């Protein structure tokens, strides 16, 4: 699916008229995870170029008040009318409060590019680096490593000693998965001198889903799970692959 609109042009709405506030960063997917069908961006890209030429030559744009939607699967184009410009818009309204470029990474809570798109859901004391994780692995510090990636990604590569529970199972509080985790934690606790706080390190591909998982683990009932000291591994397995083990597959 592709979309095309020209914002803040010819009396039409600006982007902020339609979306005054960004959605929570953890609800926004990215191209690397969501996937991109290159041909669709090619089709929409050509139409964008056409609108640029029309605007530059003074012919105006067909999409200042309309959005073109392209359904690649059905092979169908459709135009929908956009909501009009908002008089109280913070950017293009009668009394704008935003008159210069904002720090959009701070505003949206995530980085602007896909390549290093990093969520910041956890405070720094709840996160460790791959180097720190490698150190405690070398020192054989008792812990549980929890991999929360989908099965299809675990099939590509994994750290051998990791326990696998996909984030989706944690999010739905899947009973079987939680019991499994509880069992693993209990087993590891029996092997340590300090049974009160066994660290659970959570890893995913890039270090975004692992933060969501840590938040879920931190809210688990203390009665069953004791005090779980959950932390996420910053940058995930791809950081592991570039900084610790260069033979680890990247995908
Ligand atoms: Zn506006």
Short mmCIF file of N, CA and C in Angstrom, two decimals, residues 19-112:
data_model
loop_
_atom_site.label_atom_id
_atom_site.label_comp_id
_atom_site.label_asym_id
_atom_site.label_seq_id
_atom_site.Cartn_x
_atom_site.Cartn_y
_atom_site.Cartn_z
N UNK A 19 -2.19 15.32 12.28
CA UNK A 19 -1.59 14.53 13.37
C UNK A 19 -0.91 15.48 14.35
N UNK A 20 -1.68 16.08 15.27
CA UNK A 20 -1.10 17.06 16.20
C UNK A 20 -0.07 16.45 17.14
N UNK A 21 -0.26 15.17 17.47
CA UNK A 21 0.66 14.52 18.42
C UNK A 21 1.16 13.21 17.82
N UNK A 22 2.43 12.89 18.05
CA UNK A 22 2.92 11.60 17.53
C UNK A 22 2.33 10.44 18.33
N UNK A 23 2.17 9.28 17.70
CA UNK A 23 1.69 8.12 18.44
C UNK A 23 2.79 7.62 19.38
N UNK A 24 2.45 6.79 20.38
CA UNK A 24 3.50 6.25 21.26
C UNK A 24 4.55 5.53 20.41
N UNK A 25 5.84 5.77 20.69
CA UNK A 25 6.89 5.22 19.82
C UNK A 25 6.85 3.70 19.70
N UNK A 26 6.38 3.03 20.76
CA UNK A 26 6.40 1.56 20.69
C UNK A 26 5.26 1.00 19.83
N UNK A 27 4.35 1.88 19.33
CA UNK A 27 3.29 1.38 18.46
C UNK A 27 3.64 1.57 16.98
N UNK A 28 4.76 2.24 16.73
CA UNK A 28 5.13 2.53 15.34
C UNK A 28 6.09 1.46 14.84
N UNK A 29 5.72 0.83 13.73
CA UNK A 29 6.62 -0.17 13.18
C UNK A 29 7.67 0.53 12.32
N UNK A 30 8.69 -0.18 11.92
CA UNK A 30 9.69 0.43 11.05
C UNK A 30 9.87 -0.44 9.82
N UNK A 31 10.53 0.12 8.80
CA UNK A 31 10.63 -0.57 7.52
C UNK A 31 11.38 -1.90 7.66
N UNK A 32 12.41 -1.92 8.53
CA UNK A 32 13.20 -3.14 8.66
C UNK A 32 12.35 -4.29 9.21
N UNK A 33 11.45 -3.96 10.15
CA UNK A 33 10.62 -5.01 10.74
C UNK A 33 9.36 -5.24 9.91
N UNK A 34 8.76 -4.15 9.40
CA UNK A 34 7.49 -4.26 8.69
C UNK A 34 7.67 -4.77 7.27
N UNK A 35 8.83 -4.51 6.68
CA UNK A 35 9.07 -4.93 5.30
C UNK A 35 8.59 -3.88 4.31
N UNK A 36 9.30 -3.75 3.20
CA UNK A 36 8.92 -2.78 2.17
C UNK A 36 8.93 -3.49 0.83
N UNK A 37 7.86 -3.29 0.05
CA UNK A 37 7.80 -3.84 -1.31
C UNK A 37 8.35 -2.75 -2.23
N UNK A 38 9.58 -2.94 -2.69
CA UNK A 38 10.29 -1.88 -3.41
C UNK A 38 9.53 -1.30 -4.59
N UNK A 39 8.79 -2.14 -5.30
CA UNK A 39 8.06 -1.67 -6.48
C UNK A 39 7.04 -0.60 -6.10
N UNK A 40 6.41 -0.77 -4.93
CA UNK A 40 5.39 0.19 -4.50
C UNK A 40 6.02 1.56 -4.25
N UNK A 41 7.19 1.58 -3.60
CA UNK A 41 7.85 2.87 -3.38
C UNK A 41 8.26 3.47 -4.72
N UNK A 42 8.59 2.62 -5.70
CA UNK A 42 8.93 3.11 -7.03
C UNK A 42 7.74 3.80 -7.69
N UNK A 43 6.58 3.16 -7.59
CA UNK A 43 5.36 3.72 -8.20
C UNK A 43 5.00 5.05 -7.55
N UNK A 44 4.97 5.07 -6.21
CA UNK A 44 4.61 6.29 -5.49
C UNK A 44 5.69 7.36 -5.71
N UNK A 45 6.95 6.93 -5.75
CA UNK A 45 8.05 7.87 -5.96
C UNK A 45 7.93 8.60 -7.29
N UNK A 46 7.54 7.89 -8.36
CA UNK A 46 7.34 8.51 -9.67
C UNK A 46 6.23 9.55 -9.59
N UNK A 47 5.17 9.23 -8.87
CA UNK A 47 4.05 10.17 -8.77
C UNK A 47 4.44 11.39 -7.94
N UNK A 48 5.29 11.17 -6.92
CA UNK A 48 5.80 12.30 -6.14
C UNK A 48 6.59 13.24 -7.05
N UNK A 49 7.45 12.64 -7.89
CA UNK A 49 8.27 13.45 -8.80
C UNK A 49 7.37 14.26 -9.73
N UNK A 50 6.29 13.65 -10.18
CA UNK A 50 5.35 14.34 -11.08
C UNK A 50 4.72 15.55 -10.38
N UNK A 51 4.34 15.37 -9.10
CA UNK A 51 3.74 16.49 -8.36
C UNK A 51 4.77 17.62 -8.18
N UNK A 52 6.03 17.25 -7.93
CA UNK A 52 7.08 18.27 -7.78
C UNK A 52 7.19 19.09 -9.06
N UNK A 53 7.19 18.41 -10.21
CA UNK A 53 7.31 19.13 -11.49
C UNK A 53 6.10 20.03 -11.72
N UNK A 54 4.92 19.54 -11.36
CA UNK A 54 3.70 20.35 -11.53
C UNK A 54 3.76 21.61 -10.66
N UNK A 55 4.22 21.43 -9.40
CA UNK A 55 4.30 22.58 -8.48
C UNK A 55 5.39 23.55 -8.96
N UNK A 56 6.55 23.00 -9.35
CA UNK A 56 7.67 23.86 -9.76
C UNK A 56 7.34 24.66 -11.01
N UNK A 57 6.51 24.08 -11.88
CA UNK A 57 6.20 24.78 -13.13
C UNK A 57 4.95 25.65 -13.01
N UNK A 58 4.41 25.73 -11.78
CA UNK A 58 3.28 26.61 -11.55
C UNK A 58 1.93 26.01 -11.91
N UNK A 59 1.92 24.73 -12.23
CA UNK A 59 0.63 24.10 -12.58
C UNK A 59 -0.15 23.70 -11.33
N UNK A 60 0.52 23.71 -10.18
CA UNK A 60 -0.16 23.33 -8.93
C UNK A 60 -0.24 21.83 -8.76
N UNK A 61 -0.65 21.43 -7.57
CA UNK A 61 -0.71 20.00 -7.27
C UNK A 61 -2.14 19.51 -7.18
N UNK A 62 -2.35 18.25 -7.55
CA UNK A 62 -3.68 17.65 -7.44
C UNK A 62 -3.92 17.11 -6.04
N UNK A 63 -2.88 17.16 -5.19
CA UNK A 63 -3.01 16.45 -3.91
C UNK A 63 -2.79 17.33 -2.69
N UNK A 64 -3.19 18.62 -2.78
CA UNK A 64 -3.03 19.46 -1.60
C UNK A 64 -4.19 19.25 -0.63
N UNK A 65 -5.33 18.82 -1.12
CA UNK A 65 -6.47 18.57 -0.23
C UNK A 65 -6.91 17.12 -0.29
N UNK A 66 -6.23 16.36 -1.12
CA UNK A 66 -6.60 14.96 -1.29
C UNK A 66 -5.41 14.07 -1.03
N UNK A 67 -5.70 12.87 -0.61
CA UNK A 67 -4.64 11.87 -0.50
C UNK A 67 -4.92 10.74 -1.47
N UNK A 68 -3.90 10.40 -2.23
CA UNK A 68 -4.02 9.26 -3.13
C UNK A 68 -3.62 8.00 -2.37
N UNK A 69 -4.45 7.00 -2.45
CA UNK A 69 -4.10 5.73 -1.80
C UNK A 69 -4.00 4.65 -2.87
N UNK A 70 -2.91 3.93 -2.84
CA UNK A 70 -2.66 2.88 -3.83
C UNK A 70 -2.67 1.53 -3.13
N UNK A 71 -3.59 0.68 -3.53
CA UNK A 71 -3.66 -0.67 -3.00
C UNK A 71 -2.99 -1.60 -4.00
N UNK A 72 -1.76 -1.99 -3.71
CA UNK A 72 -0.98 -2.77 -4.67
C UNK A 72 -1.57 -4.16 -4.88
N UNK A 73 -2.13 -4.71 -3.81
CA UNK A 73 -2.67 -6.08 -3.89
C UNK A 73 -3.87 -6.14 -4.82
N UNK A 74 -4.75 -5.12 -4.72
CA UNK A 74 -5.96 -5.09 -5.54
C UNK A 74 -5.72 -4.36 -6.85
N UNK A 75 -4.57 -3.68 -6.99
CA UNK A 75 -4.30 -2.90 -8.19
C UNK A 75 -5.24 -1.73 -8.32
N UNK A 76 -5.53 -1.06 -7.19
CA UNK A 76 -6.57 -0.02 -7.20
C UNK A 76 -6.04 1.30 -6.65
N UNK A 77 -6.37 2.41 -7.34
CA UNK A 77 -6.06 3.76 -6.84
C UNK A 77 -7.34 4.40 -6.34
N UNK A 78 -7.21 5.22 -5.31
CA UNK A 78 -8.39 5.86 -4.74
C UNK A 78 -7.95 7.22 -4.21
N UNK A 79 -8.79 8.25 -4.36
CA UNK A 79 -8.49 9.55 -3.76
C UNK A 79 -9.44 9.79 -2.59
N UNK A 80 -8.89 10.18 -1.44
CA UNK A 80 -9.79 10.55 -0.34
C UNK A 80 -9.54 12.01 0.03
N UNK A 81 -10.61 12.68 0.42
CA UNK A 81 -10.49 14.09 0.79
C UNK A 81 -9.90 14.18 2.19
N UNK A 82 -8.93 15.07 2.37
CA UNK A 82 -8.33 15.24 3.69
C UNK A 82 -9.16 16.20 4.52
N UNK A 83 -9.06 16.09 5.86
CA UNK A 83 -9.69 17.09 6.72
C UNK A 83 -9.07 18.45 6.41
N UNK A 84 -9.87 19.54 6.51
CA UNK A 84 -9.31 20.85 6.15
C UNK A 84 -8.25 21.31 7.16
N UNK A 85 -7.53 22.32 6.75
CA UNK A 85 -6.57 23.01 7.61
C UNK A 85 -7.24 23.44 8.92
N UNK A 86 -6.52 23.27 10.05
CA UNK A 86 -7.13 23.63 11.34
C UNK A 86 -6.73 25.05 11.74
N UNK A 87 -7.71 25.91 12.03
CA UNK A 87 -7.37 27.29 12.41
C UNK A 87 -6.49 27.34 13.66
N UNK A 88 -6.62 26.34 14.55
CA UNK A 88 -5.82 26.37 15.79
C UNK A 88 -4.59 25.45 15.70
N UNK A 89 -4.18 25.12 14.48
CA UNK A 89 -2.99 24.26 14.32
C UNK A 89 -1.75 24.97 14.89
N UNK A 90 -0.92 24.21 15.62
CA UNK A 90 0.26 24.79 16.27
C UNK A 90 1.30 25.28 15.27
N UNK A 91 1.22 24.78 14.03
CA UNK A 91 2.22 25.16 13.03
C UNK A 91 1.68 26.16 12.01
N UNK A 92 0.50 25.83 11.40
CA UNK A 92 0.03 26.67 10.30
C UNK A 92 -1.24 27.43 10.66
N UNK A 93 -1.64 27.38 11.96
CA UNK A 93 -2.89 28.02 12.37
C UNK A 93 -2.76 29.54 12.48
N UNK A 94 -3.82 30.16 13.02
CA UNK A 94 -3.85 31.62 13.12
C UNK A 94 -2.82 32.15 14.11
N UNK A 95 -2.63 31.40 15.22
CA UNK A 95 -1.63 31.82 16.21
C UNK A 95 -0.64 30.68 16.43
N UNK A 96 0.27 30.48 15.51
CA UNK A 96 1.17 29.32 15.63
C UNK A 96 2.11 29.43 16.84
N UNK A 97 2.25 28.31 17.57
CA UNK A 97 3.18 28.30 18.71
C UNK A 97 4.50 27.65 18.33
N UNK A 98 4.52 26.98 17.20
CA UNK A 98 5.77 26.36 16.73
C UNK A 98 6.20 27.09 15.47
N UNK A 99 7.32 27.81 15.57
CA UNK A 99 7.72 28.64 14.42
C UNK A 99 9.11 28.27 13.90
N UNK A 100 9.75 27.30 14.55
CA UNK A 100 11.02 26.83 14.00
C UNK A 100 11.07 25.31 14.14
N UNK A 101 12.06 24.70 13.49
CA UNK A 101 12.14 23.24 13.50
C UNK A 101 12.33 22.70 14.91
N UNK A 102 11.59 21.65 15.24
CA UNK A 102 11.68 21.04 16.56
C UNK A 102 12.73 19.94 16.55
N UNK A 103 13.09 19.48 17.74
CA UNK A 103 13.91 18.27 17.85
C UNK A 103 12.93 17.09 17.72
N UNK A 104 12.79 16.60 16.48
CA UNK A 104 11.75 15.61 16.23
C UNK A 104 12.05 14.26 16.86
N UNK A 105 13.33 13.97 17.06
CA UNK A 105 13.65 12.69 17.70
C UNK A 105 13.18 12.72 19.15
N UNK A 106 13.33 13.89 19.80
CA UNK A 106 12.86 14.02 21.18
C UNK A 106 11.33 14.04 21.20
N UNK A 107 10.73 14.76 20.23
CA UNK A 107 9.28 14.90 20.17
C UNK A 107 8.60 13.54 19.97
N UNK A 108 9.16 12.72 19.08
CA UNK A 108 8.54 11.44 18.74
C UNK A 108 9.06 10.29 19.61
N UNK A 109 10.15 10.52 20.35
CA UNK A 109 10.67 9.48 21.24
C UNK A 109 11.38 8.35 20.51
N UNK A 110 11.76 8.57 19.25
CA UNK A 110 12.55 7.55 18.56
C UNK A 110 13.36 8.23 17.46
N UNK A 111 14.39 7.54 17.00
CA UNK A 111 15.27 8.18 16.04
C UNK A 111 14.63 8.24 14.66
N UNK A 112 15.13 9.14 13.82
CA UNK A 112 14.46 9.43 12.56
C UNK A 112 14.77 8.40 11.49
#
